[in-house]
Amino acid sequence: MKPLFRPLAVGALVAAAFAAGPALAAKDVTFAVASTFTTTDPYDANDTLSQAMAKSFYEGLFGFDKDMKLIPVLAESYDVSKDGLVYTIKLKKGVKFHDGTDFKADAVKASFDRVTNPDNKLKRYALYSNIARTDVVDDATARITLKTPFSAFINNLAHPSGVIISPAALKQYGNKDIAFHPVGTGPFKFVEWKATDYLKVARFDGYWKKGYPKVDGITWKPVIDSNSRAAVMQTGEAQFTYPVPYEMAETLKAKPELDIVAAPSIIVRYLSMNTQQKPFDNPKVRQAINYAINKEAVAKVAFGGYATPADAIVPEGVEFSVKTGVWPYDVAKAKALLAEAGYPNGFETELWSAYNHTIAQKVTQVLQQQLQQVGIKTKITLLEAGQRVEKVESWQDPATAPVRLYYVGWSSSTGEADWALRPLLYSESWPPKLFNTAYYKSERVDGDIRNALLTTDKAEKAKLYKDAQETIYKDAPWAPLVTEKLLSANNKKLSGVYTMPDGSFNFTDVDLK
Amino acid sequence: MRTPWSEFWRKFRKQHVALAAGGFVLVLVVLAVLAPYVVPFDAENFFDYDTLNSPPSAKHWFGVDPLGRDIFSRLLMGSRISLTAGFVSVAFGAVIGTVLGLVAGYYEGWWDRAIMRLCDVLFAFPGILLAIAIVAILGSGMANVIIAVSIFSIPTFARLVRGNTLALKHLTYVESARSIGASDTTIVLRHIFPGTISAVVVYFSMRIGTSIITAASLSFLGMGAQPPTPEWGAMLNEARSEMMTAPHVALFPAVAIFLTVLAFNLLGDGLRDALDPKIEQR
Amino acid sequence: MLQYIVKRLLGLVPTLLIVGVLVFLLVHLLPGDPARLAAGPDANPETVQLVRKDLGLDRPLPQQFLRFVAGALTGDFGKSMRTKRQVSTEIADRFAPTFWLTVCAMAWSVVFGMGIGIVSAVWRNRWPDRLGMTLAVSGISFPAFALGMVLMQVFAVQLNWLPTVGADTWKHYILPSLTLGAAVAAIMARFTRSSFVDILQEDFIRTARAKGLSEPVVVAKHALRNALIPVLTMMGLQFGFLLGGSIVVEVVFNWPGMGRLLVDAVDMRDYPVIQALVLLFSLEFILINLIVDVLYGLINPTIRFR
């Protein structure tokens, strides 16, 4: 039994160290986040969280401010050629990488050449595969040539994955190992990553923006259980956490040292209906389902009130979003439409959820209760990730796709209407290609989406996207449910940390009193 | 006349605790059977969005859950699922395990080695791990949970019955049956199998508790019953996020699982003492 | 003795091999394409293809199997599909928290379990027995996840005495190890009691009593040693139970151990991690049984090893 006492002794030492700690470590902040990081390499990440964390040490040419407005970061300005193919980008001067080398146009070339080379097998390949060539014009100017015109390209560059990596470090560590030794131009240097425990970054003294960062370091701590995340905020083990479970909001609000912030999001939650299959091929059935769902109730019961009924296909906050209004809740109308469509007694169908977490459990059950009122009986299945891939995302033959009603969500990570519409409602985006789980096909919407990418004229784009959204609203391949709010908690001493509308973080101004 | 049955009853009657536990199980079974006719509210489709999470009251005896449903009704309906899951899975495991055990113990040799190696392999996985793997492959849902739990009950029954068979095989009455030319099937079914019954019955009752817990654990991990099925483990899983604000939502299903499993365990203890005091505990 | 251990260790090989083959097949039976999962929700088919190549999943199944076996024999289980770190480092990071949790749970459950068992046997059918056995039967009837939730609610949230999350200090070990050990303590108590009851009626105990030895001496010196053997076996068996139980407890307490890793790996279809973990679980289980058998012999020299 002797070794038993070892962890206890070590534990006591650690506890003692912690007790003495805060006085020495002046301005270290801890962020409690919801899952472990998959990688520090944004080009090889597919989760918002890892990319958000990577912004500690990496920066892109462009980025988003806390309200999801596009801003230049390492770029000074840019020009587009008339044909929409050539982007010439002026770079900031006097920027240094953590390894001491200067940021120049060759870094831009090295970073994009890496991701566009399929041999490097990076997960973000698709986002940049439209790049034909990246050239160094001079130290402070880079030129990117596209294969086909793509008017949302600058938004792609602002995507959190589009960061500039030190070419020297890339050469030293190679394509794979750079993920364990990230070297960028960001306000913090990478220190240590212990997968289950924490990822630590420390202040970079040579940061180009004078006076920043205002704190000495950040500890990113994954705390998966949401109750525990609330607990570490109460004990002061962390100064910021996102997401706060809706159920905990009231409890945490009562704590005088904490602020609870509900930030707007561009995350839309919707119910897609397989328009290729009976009975959902009938627009009346789809409209009936829209009428049958009380979106207020969904927001109240499943999201604890921290959501607003969806009033648009592309949510507000995404460029070119158009308000189409909340679909009215009208049970009588729903029943009438069902009767007209030939289903006076309703029908039975499957209701699947893309997630199996608590909120999805609640949403699907509320939906089931409401659809029951108009005679539609549903069988709920909460798909776990593997099943979701098997039965929805990689289903090869659209004609036999088993998906019917499907509860899912989306946020356009480029902050632009194209990525909010094309993957979800374009006829060439049916699974297994992308996520048109409604198997929706409309010549008109297809044309709008295609043409909008070809034009660089903003007014023209706005017109096309407006038409697309209004057409979709009328065709009703979805029942848009709610736009959720992002609930975060921070200690009152902490300032300058924001949850961005896509669920990422902005912490440029982070400071601790 | 002293039949084995009256002998058993004579001993079992003295076990007051087990008798009470048996009574409780009986009440539970009756409630489960009658549940659809006696529940005050529809367990799945009654909802009231204005009383979310409200604590126990005269109208809702055990309070209301986060989706506005009556917890008491859900618990009653859930008893059907938990009891069925526990009973059916152990029954499957017991039947298959007993057959395997009889074959292994009676024929020995190659059969024995193959079956026992299989049991070793099954034993080499922690039970819940095996169940998780099976459910992951078959997909979530109560039926698959029952299959998973049955599979992991098999080796325990196989070993138990094999041991008994080995012991019984060389007893005089079995030897004499063989000497008068009885077929293997007759010997196994008429002479050896009855000798293993009491041990199997005891194990059966003790195992139901474990199986209810395992099934509930799988639902708790989100792999079992799909919403809105009022399975007790699934109810606990749903209640987890409300722990701070509405502890009663978690309390009642937890108590229900505890009392049910406790009753089966106490009943099992009583049966063991009455039938076969020598049997090893779990 | 040495010969016996070597023989047992050799016997381990076929079992592990079968487990290895089984787990490889099971893992590939899991629904869901790991490349699709790893590529993430907004990847197109081209990217999925790239990721598939990157993960080595484009190779034919037999070839993948040979690579797995060859790797496993040299202790190389490949890289995690999720984090791209070596599976061995991934597991090494998680090993200690689970190991210490199991050991803590085992330690206190043996102490309490045997204590309660002995007390119950000595004061058989009197109130300490009744109390002890009520506790014990309750212990095996309370599901670990429910117990964990209750303990967390009471001691961490309401009373704020203990932390809820992480595995940093000894305080973090208290609640999870209590949760994990409760059932084992209960089983140990019941088992110890029954084997003690048997032994206290044996002739040599009567002799010892007749010689005028005091009751504590009889219990401690004569009965304990003999009762230890079956109790030890039980302990070995329960160790395996703890390993499995840790999966549920680690989920409840967000413990950074192997149980959580396994659940996450199954979720993400992280084949290399699942394979390595299951093999490791099985190996531990078998080794523990072997150790128990050997100790068995040390305590009771009359047992011969075949």
XYZ file of N, CA and C in Angstrom, chain C residues 177-306:
390
model
N -12.795 8.527 -6.145
C -12.380 7.210 -5.651
C -13.454 6.633 -4.727
N -14.150 7.504 -3.998
C -15.275 7.008 -3.187
C -16.347 6.408 -4.093
N -16.652 7.122 -5.154
C -17.677 6.656 -6.089
C -17.292 5.314 -6.686
N -16.053 5.268 -7.150
C -15.583 4.068 -7.825
C -15.489 2.896 -6.852
N -15.069 3.193 -5.602
C -14.793 2.113 -4.667
C -16.014 1.603 -3.917
N -17.106 2.352 -3.953
C -18.247 1.988 -3.112
C -18.711 0.558 -3.358
N -18.897 0.231 -4.633
C -19.405 -1.104 -4.941
C -18.394 -2.168 -4.526
N -17.120 -1.901 -4.772
C -16.098 -2.878 -4.424
C -16.029 -3.076 -2.910
N -16.089 -1.972 -2.182
C -16.067 -2.079 -0.724
C -17.217 -2.954 -0.257
N -18.383 -2.742 -0.872
C -19.560 -3.509 -0.481
C -19.356 -4.994 -0.755
N -18.827 -5.295 -1.925
C -18.622 -6.701 -2.267
C -17.580 -7.331 -1.345
N -16.518 -6.570 -1.076
C -15.475 -7.071 -0.184
C -16.049 -7.345 1.202
N -16.889 -6.457 1.672
C -17.466 -6.626 3.004
C -18.294 -7.907 3.073
N -19.150 -8.118 2.075
C -19.999 -9.306 2.072
C -19.153 -10.567 1.988
N -18.127 -10.480 1.154
C -17.313 -11.659 0.939
C -16.472 -11.987 2.164
N -15.856 -10.934 2.723
C -15.041 -11.146 3.916
C -15.887 -11.746 5.039
N -17.076 -11.207 5.192
C -17.943 -11.695 6.249
C -18.189 -13.186 6.083
N -18.572 -13.596 4.864
C -18.945 -14.997 4.738
C -17.728 -15.908 4.900
N -16.552 -15.484 4.394
C -15.425 -16.399 4.576
C -14.958 -16.421 6.036
N -15.134 -15.290 6.746
C -14.799 -15.256 8.174
C -15.742 -16.124 9.003
N -17.016 -16.025 8.635
C -18.003 -16.824 9.366
C -17.642 -18.307 9.268
N -17.255 -18.740 8.068
C -16.866 -20.135 7.878
C -15.667 -20.490 8.746
N -14.669 -19.605 8.688
C -13.410 -19.937 9.357
C -13.542 -19.921 10.872
N -14.346 -18.982 11.380
C -14.497 -18.895 12.838
C -15.111 -20.172 13.431
N -15.716 -20.978 12.536
C -16.306 -22.224 13.032
C -15.371 -23.418 12.878
N -14.188 -23.167 12.281
C -13.262 -24.279 12.042
C -12.657 -24.775 13.358
N -12.158 -25.996 13.277
C -11.593 -26.619 14.466
C -10.412 -25.849 15.040
N -9.511 -25.411 14.141
C -8.273 -24.798 14.681
C -8.571 -23.506 15.427
N -9.681 -22.845 15.069
C -10.044 -21.640 15.807
C -10.546 -22.033 17.206
N -11.340 -23.097 17.204
C -11.828 -23.569 18.517
C -10.657 -23.942 19.414
N -9.671 -24.605 18.800
C -8.496 -24.985 19.556
C -7.825 -23.755 20.138
N -7.655 -22.746 19.268
C -6.982 -21.539 19.731
C -7.742 -20.911 20.880
N -9.049 -20.899 20.748
C -9.860 -20.319 21.819
C -9.703 -21.148 23.095
N -9.711 -22.485 22.894
C -9.618 -23.383 24.038
C -8.303 -23.192 24.775
N -7.246 -22.813 23.982
C -5.948 -22.602 24.617
C -5.965 -21.354 25.494
N -7.055 -20.614 25.444
C -7.184 -19.438 26.299
C -6.723 -18.161 25.642
N -6.492 -18.188 24.316
C -6.104 -16.954 23.628
C -7.284 -15.988 23.612
N -6.946 -14.699 23.709
C -8.041 -13.733 23.724
C -8.655 -13.630 22.326
N -9.901 -13.218 22.280
C -10.625 -13.175 21.013
C -9.926 -12.303 19.947
N -9.456 -11.084 20.312
C -8.760 -10.293 19.283
C -7.574 -11.041 18.675
N -6.836 -11.747 19.485
C -5.675 -12.486 18.974
C -6.145 -13.591 18.028
N -7.192 -14.277 18.424
C -7.715 -15.352 17.572
C -8.103 -14.794 16.209
N -8.840 -13.694 16.265
C -9.312 -13.117 15.003
C -8.136 -12.621 14.165
N -7.246 -11.849 14.806
C -6.185 -11.208 14.048
C -5.154 -12.210 13.553
N -4.771 -13.150 14.416
C -3.654 -14.023 14.043
C -4.097 -15.244 13.255
N -5.118 -15.905 13.742
C -5.453 -17.195 13.133
C -6.477 -17.080 12.016
N -7.518 -16.334 12.296
C -8.591 -16.283 11.309
C -8.191 -15.450 10.087
N -7.584 -14.280 10.352
C -7.300 -13.343 9.267
C -6.467 -13.990 8.176
N -5.401 -14.681 8.585
C -4.485 -15.254 7.613
C -5.214 -16.223 6.680
N -6.077 -17.022 7.258
C -6.770 -18.007 6.440
C -7.893 -17.412 5.607
N -8.455 -16.350 6.139
C -9.552 -15.744 5.396
C -9.028 -14.904 4.237
N -7.753 -14.584 4.329
C -7.168 -13.669 3.355
C -7.179 -14.242 1.942
N -7.057 -15.567 1.831
C -6.906 -16.162 0.501
C -8.106 -15.900 -0.399
N -9.292 -16.306 0.020
C -10.432 -16.006 -0.855
C -10.627 -14.512 -1.038
N -10.341 -13.736 -0.005
C -10.511 -12.292 -0.104
C -9.580 -11.729 -1.166
N -8.377 -12.268 -1.209
C -7.393 -11.806 -2.184
C -7.866 -12.078 -3.607
N -8.401 -13.287 -3.817
C -8.915 -13.619 -5.141
C -9.968 -12.604 -5.555
N -10.837 -12.340 -4.618
C -11.924 -11.413 -4.874
C -11.374 -10.050 -5.257
N -10.308 -9.652 -4.562
C -9.697 -8.363 -4.815
C -9.203 -8.286 -6.252
N -8.564 -9.365 -6.693
C -8.066 -9.393 -8.063
C -9.193 -9.235 -9.065
N -10.264 -9.988 -8.834
C -11.399 -9.900 -9.737
C -11.967 -8.489 -9.769
N -12.007 -7.882 -8.581
C -12.607 -6.561 -8.502
C -11.761 -5.492 -9.166
N -10.456 -5.752 -9.267
C -9.585 -4.787 -9.923
C -10.046 -4.575 -11.359
N -10.392 -5.677 -11.999
C -10.911 -5.588 -13.359
C -12.202 -4.787 -13.398
N -13.037 -5.034 -12.391
C -14.292 -4.301 -12.291
C -14.022 -2.803 -12.174
N -12.998 -2.457 -11.388
C -12.655 -1.050 -11.215
C -12.222 -0.418 -12.530
N -11.413 -1.178 -13.284
C -10.959 -0.646 -14.568
C -12.153 -0.295 -15.442
N -13.140 -1.199 -15.455
C -14.325 -0.935 -16.259
C -15.145 0.197 -15.665
N -15.308 0.154 -14.345
C -16.101 1.168 -13.665
C -15.538 2.551 -13.861
N -14.222 2.618 -14.027
C -13.612 3.935 -14.161
C -14.127 4.657 -15.399
N -14.608 3.905 -16.383
C -15.109 4.566 -17.586
C -16.269 5.491 -17.234
N -17.232 4.945 -16.496
C -18.407 5.741 -16.137
C -18.025 6.867 -15.177
N -17.229 6.523 -14.159
C -16.872 7.526 -13.155
C -16.075 8.668 -13.782
N -15.196 8.324 -14.722
C -14.400 9.374 -15.358
C -15.267 10.312 -16.173
N -16.345 9.780 -16.737
C -17.254 10.660 -17.472
C -17.954 11.607 -16.501
N -18.413 11.068 -15.371
C -19.130 11.896 -14.412
C -18.215 12.996 -13.844
N -16.969 12.622 -13.489
C -16.077 13.580 -12.843
C -15.128 14.268 -13.806
N -15.342 14.067 -15.100
C -14.489 14.715 -16.086
C -13.018 14.421 -15.786
N -12.740 13.171 -15.466
C -11.404 12.766 -15.041
C -10.499 12.595 -16.268
N -9.306 13.148 -16.254
C -8.473 13.052 -17.461
C -7.773 11.700 -17.573
N -8.535 10.636 -17.554
C -7.934 9.301 -17.553
C -8.231 8.514 -18.811
N -7.908 7.212 -18.723
C -8.024 6.364 -19.902
C -9.479 6.051 -20.243
N -10.348 6.032 -19.239
C -11.750 5.742 -19.495
C -12.382 6.808 -20.378
N -12.106 8.033 -20.027
C -12.612 9.148 -20.836
C -12.018 9.100 -22.226
N -10.717 8.830 -22.261
C -10.030 8.762 -23.552
C -10.707 7.730 -24.440
N -11.067 6.613 -23.846
C -11.698 5.549 -24.622
C -13.062 5.993 -25.153
N -13.856 6.597 -24.275
C -15.178 7.056 -24.718
C -15.024 8.080 -25.849
N -14.083 9.013 -25.682
C -13.849 10.003 -26.733
C -13.364 9.345 -28.018
N -12.476 8.350 -27.857
C -11.912 7.700 -29.035
C -12.995 6.938 -29.796
N -13.894 6.280 -29.064
C -14.993 5.581 -29.737
C -15.850 6.602 -30.473
N -16.087 7.733 -29.829
C -16.883 8.785 -30.427
C -16.280 9.290 -31.729
N -14.969 9.467 -31.728
C -14.297 10.026 -32.906
C -13.771 8.937 -33.833
N -14.080 7.680 -33.528
C -13.590 6.568 -34.351
C -12.064 6.629 -34.501
N -11.418 6.915 -33.394
C -9.962 7.023 -33.404
C -9.382 5.613 -33.277
N -9.349 4.894 -34.401
C -8.993 3.472 -34.399
C -7.728 3.138 -33.588
N -6.595 3.793 -33.872
C -5.372 3.368 -33.158
C -5.514 3.471 -31.645
N -6.171 4.524 -31.177
C -6.307 4.698 -29.732
C -7.208 3.613 -29.143
N -8.320 3.311 -29.819
C -9.231 2.288 -29.298
C -8.495 0.958 -29.201
N -7.803 0.593 -30.283
C -7.110 -0.704 -30.303
C -6.107 -0.803 -29.165
N -5.279 0.226 -29.033
C -4.248 0.177 -28.003
C -4.862 0.115 -26.611
N -5.904 0.914 -26.390
C -6.506 0.956 -25.060
C -7.139 -0.381 -24.687
N -7.867 -0.978 -25.626
C -8.529 -2.235 -25.311
C -7.485 -3.322 -25.019
N -6.430 -3.350 -25.826
C -5.360 -4.315 -25.557
C -4.767 -4.081 -24.171
N -4.553 -2.816 -23.850
C -3.964 -2.487 -22.557
C -4.879 -2.908 -21.411
N -6.170 -2.612 -21.547
C -7.140 -3.019 -20.528
C -7.092 -4.534 -20.318
N -7.099 -5.271 -21.435
C -7.098 -6.727 -21.331
C -5.820 -7.230 -20.679
N -4.697 -6.649 -21.108
C -3.414 -7.063 -20.560
C -3.376 -6.848 -19.048
N -3.801 -5.670 -18.623
C -3.819 -5.371 -17.192
C -4.652 -6.397 -16.433
N -5.817 -6.652 -17.011
C -6.762 -7.565 -16.385
C -6.139 -8.944 -16.194
N -5.497 -9.427 -17.248
C -4.903 -10.761 -17.192
C -3.718 -10.774 -16.225
N -2.897 -9.733 -16.278
C -1.729 -9.673 -15.391
C -2.151 -9.646 -13.925
N -3.207 -8.889 -13.656
C -3.665 -8.809 -12.271
C -4.077 -10.195 -11.772
N -4.779 -10.922 -12.624
C -5.165 -12.272 -12.237
C -3.958 -13.146 -11.941
N -2.926 -12.967 -12.775
C -1.698 -13.739 -12.571
C -1.058 -13.383 -11.228
N -0.967 -12.087 -10.969
C -0.362 -11.638 -9.712
C -1.133 -12.203 -8.521
N -2.456 -12.173 -8.634
C -3.276 -12.706 -7.553
C -2.950 -14.185 -7.322
N -2.850 -14.933 -8.426
C -2.551 -16.357 -8.292
C -1.210 -16.590 -7.605
N -0.238 -15.760 -7.955
C 1.089 -15.925 -7.361
C 1.058 -15.595 -5.865
N 0.412 -14.491 -5.535
C 0.297 -14.100 -4.126
C -0.397 -15.186 -3.308
N -1.402 -15.733 -3.928
C -2.147 -16.855 -3.378
C -1.194 -17.922 -2.843
N -0.219 -18.258 -3.677
C 0.761 -19.270 -3.320
C 1.671 -18.818 -2.185
N 1.989 -17.531 -2.186
C 2.886 -17.031 -1.156
C 2.215 -17.066 0.205
N 0.929 -16.761 0.223
C 0.219 -16.744 1.500
C -0.028 -18.161 1.995
N -0.372 -19.032 1.065
C -0.698 -20.393 1.452
C 0.222 -21.382 0.723
N 1.357 -21.708 1.343
C 2.368 -22.522 0.665
C 1.878 -23.940 0.323
N 0.722 -24.347 0.849
C 0.277 -25.707 0.541
C -0.229 -25.807 -0.899
N -0.541 -24.630 -1.514
C -1.017 -24.683 -2.900
C 0.162 -24.914 -3.827
N 0.050 -25.917 -4.675
C 1.130 -26.210 -5.620
C 0.821 -25.558 -6.955
N 1.838 -25.051 -7.592
C 1.643 -24.517 -8.939
C 1.843 -25.605 -9.962
N 0.911 -25.715 -10.844
C 1.046 -26.723 -11.894
C 1.598 -26.042 -13.126
